[in-house]
Coordinates of C-alpha atoms in Angstrom, one line a residue:
M1 CA 175.8 146.1 -6.1
I2 CA 179.6 145.9 -5.4
F3 CA 179.6 142.3 -6.7
D4 CA 179.3 143.6 -10.2
T5 CA 182.0 146.3 -10.1
F6 CA 185.3 144.5 -9.3
S7 CA 186.1 144.1 -13.0
K8 CA 185.9 147.9 -13.4
L9 CA 188.4 148.7 -10.6
S10 CA 191.4 150.4 -12.2
T11 CA 193.6 150.0 -9.1
P12 CA 193.6 147.7 -6.2
P13 CA 190.8 148.7 -3.8
L14 CA 191.1 149.9 -0.2
V15 CA 189.3 147.5 2.1
F16 CA 187.9 148.2 5.5
V17 CA 186.6 145.5 7.8
W18 CA 184.1 146.1 10.7
L19 CA 183.2 143.1 12.8
G20 CA 180.8 144.7 15.3
D21 CA 177.0 144.8 15.2
R22 CA 176.9 148.5 15.5
F23 CA 178.9 151.3 13.9
P24 CA 180.4 153.8 16.3
E25 CA 179.5 157.5 15.8
W26 CA 182.9 158.5 14.4
M27 CA 183.0 155.7 11.7
K28 CA 180.8 157.4 9.1
S29 CA 182.9 160.5 9.0
A30 CA 186.1 158.4 8.7
L31 CA 184.7 156.3 5.8
L32 CA 183.5 159.3 3.8
M33 CA 186.7 161.1 4.3
N34 CA 188.7 158.1 3.1
Q35 CA 186.4 157.5 0.2
H36 CA 187.5 161.0 -1.0
L37 CA 191.1 161.3 0.1
S38 CA 192.4 157.9 -0.8
A39 CA 191.8 158.4 -4.5
V40 CA 191.0 154.7 -5.0
D41 CA 187.8 152.6 -4.8
T42 CA 187.0 151.9 -1.1
I43 CA 185.1 148.9 0.2
L44 CA 183.5 148.3 3.6
I45 CA 182.9 144.7 4.8
S46 CA 180.6 144.5 7.8
N47 CA 177.7 142.7 9.4
S48 CA 174.3 143.3 7.9
A49 CA 173.0 144.1 11.4
A50 CA 175.1 147.2 11.5
G51 CA 173.3 148.5 8.4
H52 CA 174.4 150.8 5.6
V53 CA 176.7 153.8 5.7
L54 CA 174.8 156.5 3.9
G55 CA 176.9 158.1 1.1
F56 CA 179.5 155.2 1.1
K57 CA 179.5 153.6 -2.3
H58 CA 180.7 150.0 -1.9
Q59 CA 179.6 147.9 1.0
I60 CA 179.6 144.1 1.4
F61 CA 177.9 142.0 4.1
L62 CA 179.9 139.3 5.9
E63 CA 176.9 137.0 5.7
D64 CA 177.2 136.8 1.9
F65 CA 180.6 135.1 1.9
Y66 CA 182.3 134.7 5.2
L67 CA 183.0 131.7 7.5
S68 CA 184.4 132.8 10.9
P69 CA 187.4 131.0 12.5
A70 CA 184.9 129.4 14.9
A71 CA 183.0 128.0 12.0
L72 CA 186.3 126.7 10.6
N73 CA 187.1 125.1 14.0
V74 CA 190.0 127.6 14.4
R75 CA 190.6 129.0 17.9
L76 CA 192.5 132.3 17.9
A77 CA 194.9 133.1 20.6
E78 CA 193.6 136.3 22.2
Q79 CA 195.0 138.8 24.6
N80 CA 192.5 139.6 27.4
P81 CA 189.3 138.2 25.7
R82 CA 187.1 140.3 28.0
F83 CA 188.6 143.6 26.9
R84 CA 186.1 145.7 24.9
N85 CA 184.0 142.9 23.7
G86 CA 186.8 140.8 22.3
F87 CA 188.7 143.6 20.6
W88 CA 192.0 141.7 20.2
G89 CA 190.3 138.7 18.7
K90 CA 188.6 140.9 16.1
T91 CA 191.9 142.6 15.1
T92 CA 193.2 139.2 14.1
E93 CA 190.0 137.9 12.7
R94 CA 189.8 140.8 10.1
F95 CA 192.6 139.0 8.2
F96 CA 190.5 135.9 7.9
V97 CA 187.8 138.2 6.4
L98 CA 190.3 139.8 4.0
K99 CA 191.5 136.5 2.7
Q100 CA 188.1 135.1 2.1
F101 CA 187.1 138.4 0.4
M102 CA 190.0 138.1 -2.0
D103 CA 189.2 134.5 -2.7
K104 CA 185.5 135.0 -3.2
F105 CA 185.8 138.0 -5.5
S106 CA 189.0 137.0 -7.3
V107 CA 190.9 140.1 -6.0
S108 CA 194.6 139.6 -6.5
A109 CA 195.8 142.6 -4.6
C110 CA 194.3 145.2 -2.2
F111 CA 195.1 147.7 0.4
H112 CA 193.7 147.2 3.9
A113 CA 193.4 149.9 6.6
E114 CA 192.1 150.1 10.1
I115 CA 189.1 152.4 9.9
D116 CA 190.6 154.9 12.4
N117 CA 193.0 156.1 9.7
L118 CA 193.1 158.8 7.2
I119 CA 194.4 157.5 3.9
F120 CA 195.9 160.0 1.4
D121 CA 196.2 159.4 -2.4
I122 CA 197.4 155.8 -2.9
S123 CA 196.3 155.6 -6.5
K124 CA 199.9 155.1 -7.7
L125 CA 201.3 153.3 -4.7
S126 CA 200.4 149.7 -5.7
T127 CA 202.4 150.1 -9.0
S128 CA 205.5 151.1 -6.9
I129 CA 205.1 148.3 -4.4
D130 CA 204.5 145.6 -7.1
K131 CA 207.9 146.4 -8.5
I132 CA 209.5 145.6 -5.2
G133 CA 208.1 142.2 -4.6
R134 CA 205.1 140.0 -3.8
G135 CA 203.7 139.5 -0.3
F136 CA 202.4 141.5 2.6
F137 CA 203.7 145.1 3.2
C138 CA 203.2 146.5 6.7
P139 CA 204.7 149.3 8.9
R140 CA 206.2 148.4 12.2
D141 CA 207.1 150.3 15.4
A142 CA 209.3 147.7 17.0
I143 CA 211.3 144.7 16.0
N144 CA 208.5 142.4 17.2
R145 CA 205.5 144.5 16.3
G146 CA 203.8 145.1 13.0
I147 CA 201.0 147.7 13.0
A148 CA 198.4 147.1 10.3
S149 CA 197.3 150.8 10.1
L150 CA 197.7 150.7 6.3
V151 CA 198.9 147.5 4.6
Y152 CA 199.1 146.2 1.1
V153 CA 198.7 142.5 0.0
N154 CA 199.6 141.4 -3.5
E155 CA 200.2 137.7 -2.7
K156 CA 197.5 135.7 -1.0
E157 CA 199.9 133.1 0.2
A158 CA 201.4 135.7 2.5
L159 CA 197.9 136.0 4.0
N160 CA 197.7 132.3 4.4
A161 CA 200.9 132.3 6.4
L162 CA 199.4 134.9 8.7
L163 CA 196.2 132.9 9.2
S164 CA 198.2 129.7 9.8
L165 CA 200.3 131.4 12.5
A166 CA 197.1 132.8 14.1
A167 CA 195.7 129.3 14.3
D168 CA 198.9 127.7 15.6
K169 CA 198.6 127.0 19.4
S170 CA 202.3 126.3 19.9
H171 CA 203.3 130.0 20.4
S172 CA 202.4 132.9 22.7
L173 CA 201.7 135.5 20.1
D174 CA 198.4 136.7 21.3
N175 CA 197.4 139.6 19.0
D176 CA 197.9 140.7 15.4
M177 CA 200.7 143.1 16.1
Y178 CA 203.0 140.3 17.4
L179 CA 201.8 137.8 14.7
L180 CA 202.9 140.4 12.1
G181 CA 206.0 141.2 14.0
H182 CA 207.1 137.5 14.0
L183 CA 206.4 137.2 10.2
L184 CA 208.2 140.5 9.4
Q185 CA 211.3 139.0 11.2
T186 CA 211.1 135.5 9.7
S187 CA 209.3 135.5 6.3
A188 CA 210.8 136.7 3.0
T189 CA 207.3 137.6 1.8
F190 CA 206.6 140.1 4.6
Y191 CA 208.0 143.6 4.0
S192 CA 208.5 146.5 6.5
L193 CA 207.1 149.8 5.2
P194 CA 209.1 153.0 6.0
T195 CA 207.9 155.2 8.9
E196 CA 209.1 158.4 10.7
N197 CA 212.4 156.5 11.2
L198 CA 213.4 157.9 7.8
F199 CA 214.1 161.3 9.5
A200 CA 216.6 159.9 12.0
E201 CA 219.4 159.8 9.3
R202 CA 220.7 156.5 10.6
E203 CA 220.1 153.0 9.6
C204 CA 217.6 151.2 11.7
T205 CA 219.6 148.6 13.5
S206 CA 216.7 146.3 14.3
W207 CA 215.2 146.0 10.8
T208 CA 215.5 147.3 7.3
P209 CA 212.4 148.9 5.8
V210 CA 211.6 149.3 2.1
D211 CA 213.4 152.3 0.7
S212 CA 211.0 155.3 1.0
A213 CA 212.3 156.7 -2.3
L214 CA 210.9 153.7 -4.1
L215 CA 207.5 154.4 -2.7
A216 CA 207.5 158.2 -2.8
G217 CA 206.5 158.3 0.8
I218 CA 206.3 156.9 4.3
F219 CA 203.6 155.5 6.6
D220 CA 202.3 156.1 10.1
A221 CA 202.2 153.0 12.3
A222 CA 200.7 155.0 15.2
A223 CA 203.0 157.7 16.5
I224 CA 202.3 160.6 14.1
G225 CA 198.5 160.4 14.4
Q226 CA 198.8 160.2 18.2
F227 CA 201.1 163.2 18.3
L228 CA 198.9 165.4 16.1
F229 CA 195.4 164.4 17.3
G230 CA 195.8 162.6 20.6
I231 CA 195.2 159.0 21.9
D232 CA 191.9 157.1 22.3
P233 CA 189.7 159.0 24.8
R234 CA 189.0 155.7 26.5
N235 CA 192.7 155.4 27.5
T236 CA 193.1 158.8 29.2
G237 CA 191.7 161.2 31.7
P238 CA 189.2 164.1 31.6
L239 CA 191.2 166.3 29.3
L240 CA 192.5 165.0 26.0
F241 CA 195.4 167.0 24.5
N242 CA 197.4 166.3 21.4
R243 CA 201.2 166.1 21.1
F244 CA 201.2 162.7 22.8
E245 CA 204.6 161.0 22.5
N246 CA 204.5 157.3 21.7
E247 CA 207.3 155.3 23.4
N248 CA 208.0 153.5 20.1
C249 CA 208.3 156.6 18.0
G250 CA 211.3 156.5 15.6
Y251 CA 212.0 160.3 15.6
D252 CA 211.4 163.5 17.6
L253 CA 208.0 164.6 16.1
K254 CA 208.4 168.0 17.6
A255 CA 211.3 168.5 15.1
L256 CA 208.8 168.2 12.2
T257 CA 206.1 170.4 10.7
Y258 CA 202.9 169.1 9.1
E259 CA 200.9 170.2 6.1
I260 CA 197.7 168.9 4.6
N261 CA 196.6 169.7 1.0
V262 CA 193.0 168.5 0.7
P263 CA 192.5 169.4 -3.0
K264 CA 195.6 167.3 -3.8
K265 CA 194.6 164.6 -1.3
S266 CA 198.1 164.7 0.2
F267 CA 199.8 165.1 3.5
A268 CA 203.4 166.2 3.9
V269 CA 205.9 166.0 6.8
I270 CA 208.8 168.4 6.8
R271 CA 212.0 168.3 8.9
K272 CA 212.7 171.7 10.4
T273 CA 216.5 171.5 10.3
D274 CA 216.9 171.2 6.6
G275 CA 213.4 171.3 5.0
L276 CA 213.4 167.7 3.9
R277 CA 209.8 167.1 2.7
V278 CA 208.3 163.7 2.7
N279 CA 204.9 162.4 1.6
L280 CA 202.8 160.6 4.2
Y281 CA 200.3 158.0 3.0
N282 CA 198.2 157.6 6.2
L283 CA 197.5 159.1 9.6
H284 CA 196.5 156.7 12.4
I285 CA 193.8 158.7 14.3
H286 CA 193.7 156.9 17.6
S287 CA 191.5 159.6 19.1
K288 CA 188.7 158.9 16.6
L289 CA 187.9 162.6 16.3
F290 CA 187.0 162.5 12.6
K291 CA 184.2 165.0 12.9
Q292 CA 186.7 167.6 14.0
L293 CA 189.1 166.7 11.3
S294 CA 186.3 167.0 8.6
D295 CA 186.1 170.7 9.6
P296 CA 188.9 172.4 7.5
N297 CA 189.1 175.4 9.9
R298 CA 189.5 173.1 13.0
L299 CA 192.0 170.9 11.2
A300 CA 194.1 173.9 10.2
Q301 CA 194.0 175.3 13.7
I302 CA 195.3 172.0 15.2
L303 CA 198.1 171.7 12.7
N304 CA 199.1 175.4 13.0
R305 CA 199.3 175.2 16.8
T306 CA 201.2 171.9 16.6
N307 CA 203.7 173.4 14.1
N308 CA 204.2 176.3 16.5
G309 CA 204.9 174.1 19.4
R310 CA 201.6 174.4 21.2
K311 CA 199.2 171.8 22.5
T312 CA 195.5 171.7 21.6
L313 CA 192.7 170.6 23.9
M314 CA 191.0 168.1 21.6
I315 CA 188.0 167.2 23.8
L316 CA 186.7 167.4 27.3
N317 CA 186.7 163.7 28.1
L318 CA 184.4 163.9 31.2
H319 CA 182.4 160.7 30.4
N320 CA 185.6 158.7 30.9
N321 CA 186.5 160.2 34.2
I322 CA 185.9 158.0 37.3
L323 CA 185.2 161.0 39.6
F324 CA 182.7 162.4 37.1
K325 CA 181.0 159.0 36.8
K326 CA 180.6 158.8 40.6
I327 CA 179.2 162.3 40.8
A328 CA 176.8 161.6 37.9
A329 CA 175.6 158.3 39.6
V330 CA 174.9 160.2 42.9
W331 CA 173.1 162.9 41.0
H332 CA 170.8 160.5 39.2
K333 CA 170.1 158.7 42.5
L334 CA 169.1 162.0 44.1
L335 CA 166.8 162.8 41.2
R336 CA 165.1 159.4 41.6
I337 CA 164.6 160.1 45.3
V338 CA 163.1 163.5 44.6
A339 CA 160.8 162.0 42.0
I340 CA 159.5 159.5 44.6

């Protein structure tokens, strides 16, 4: 059982949180890839109803320790509560889970990532961050938005500040990105992690990130993973291509090349003009196409085509096309008539 192993963890663990009652199809591939590539102990916290992830070593059930905001008489501000079964409420609630997990199991520091990320070797990263300060470390893609694709917490009081803000009804910050953005602007215990802005060779006028040299790498808030592997199929039409350009991207991603080294559990981003090579700690895979990425040949093909300036058709997204749905509905209706 995971409960007996915390004392044996040599580095802060990487914690994933899933609040749904069912695991999506892509999730197992994502977890197993991260269990290998992150080079640290990985933990999944989820509902028992969702079951076990075969092959994933460390899993904890929410029922064993967690009290939800509702049980604590806390009402979270939520953007569009009907959207995808309360998606925005869950993105904020995960931090309540993370804080209670750290309290329950006496975990003083941990990484946390959204499950649709690939995390590359972070085994030495906590040591570097701990030398910088104590608090909550998070990438951002705008002055008012933090993106918790991969974060590090080494001070639980910083988490308390986030939870207090989430429970405060006096503001209009209605999702976790804007809660984090507010704290990154106003709190000395919230630190901005460096992103692709590093390549722009100019100071970020809106905020000052932690020096990437101190961390030996940068982080993907959202833009790099979207560029390489596309956006969420639910947000696009019948053909999903990569090379998507996020409006908040901090650099022209077409001016970079991308290299993965699976044996070394690393990913590098290289500027074409001068060969500047930078380690990347995570890729935010909005498209959720982890089965494709677990195939070395397919992954190499996508990266090679991207590096050569070519788009790749990631999937035929017909199930998300309105016209296709209408045709399918008519077809099924005709089949029922014929059957009668």
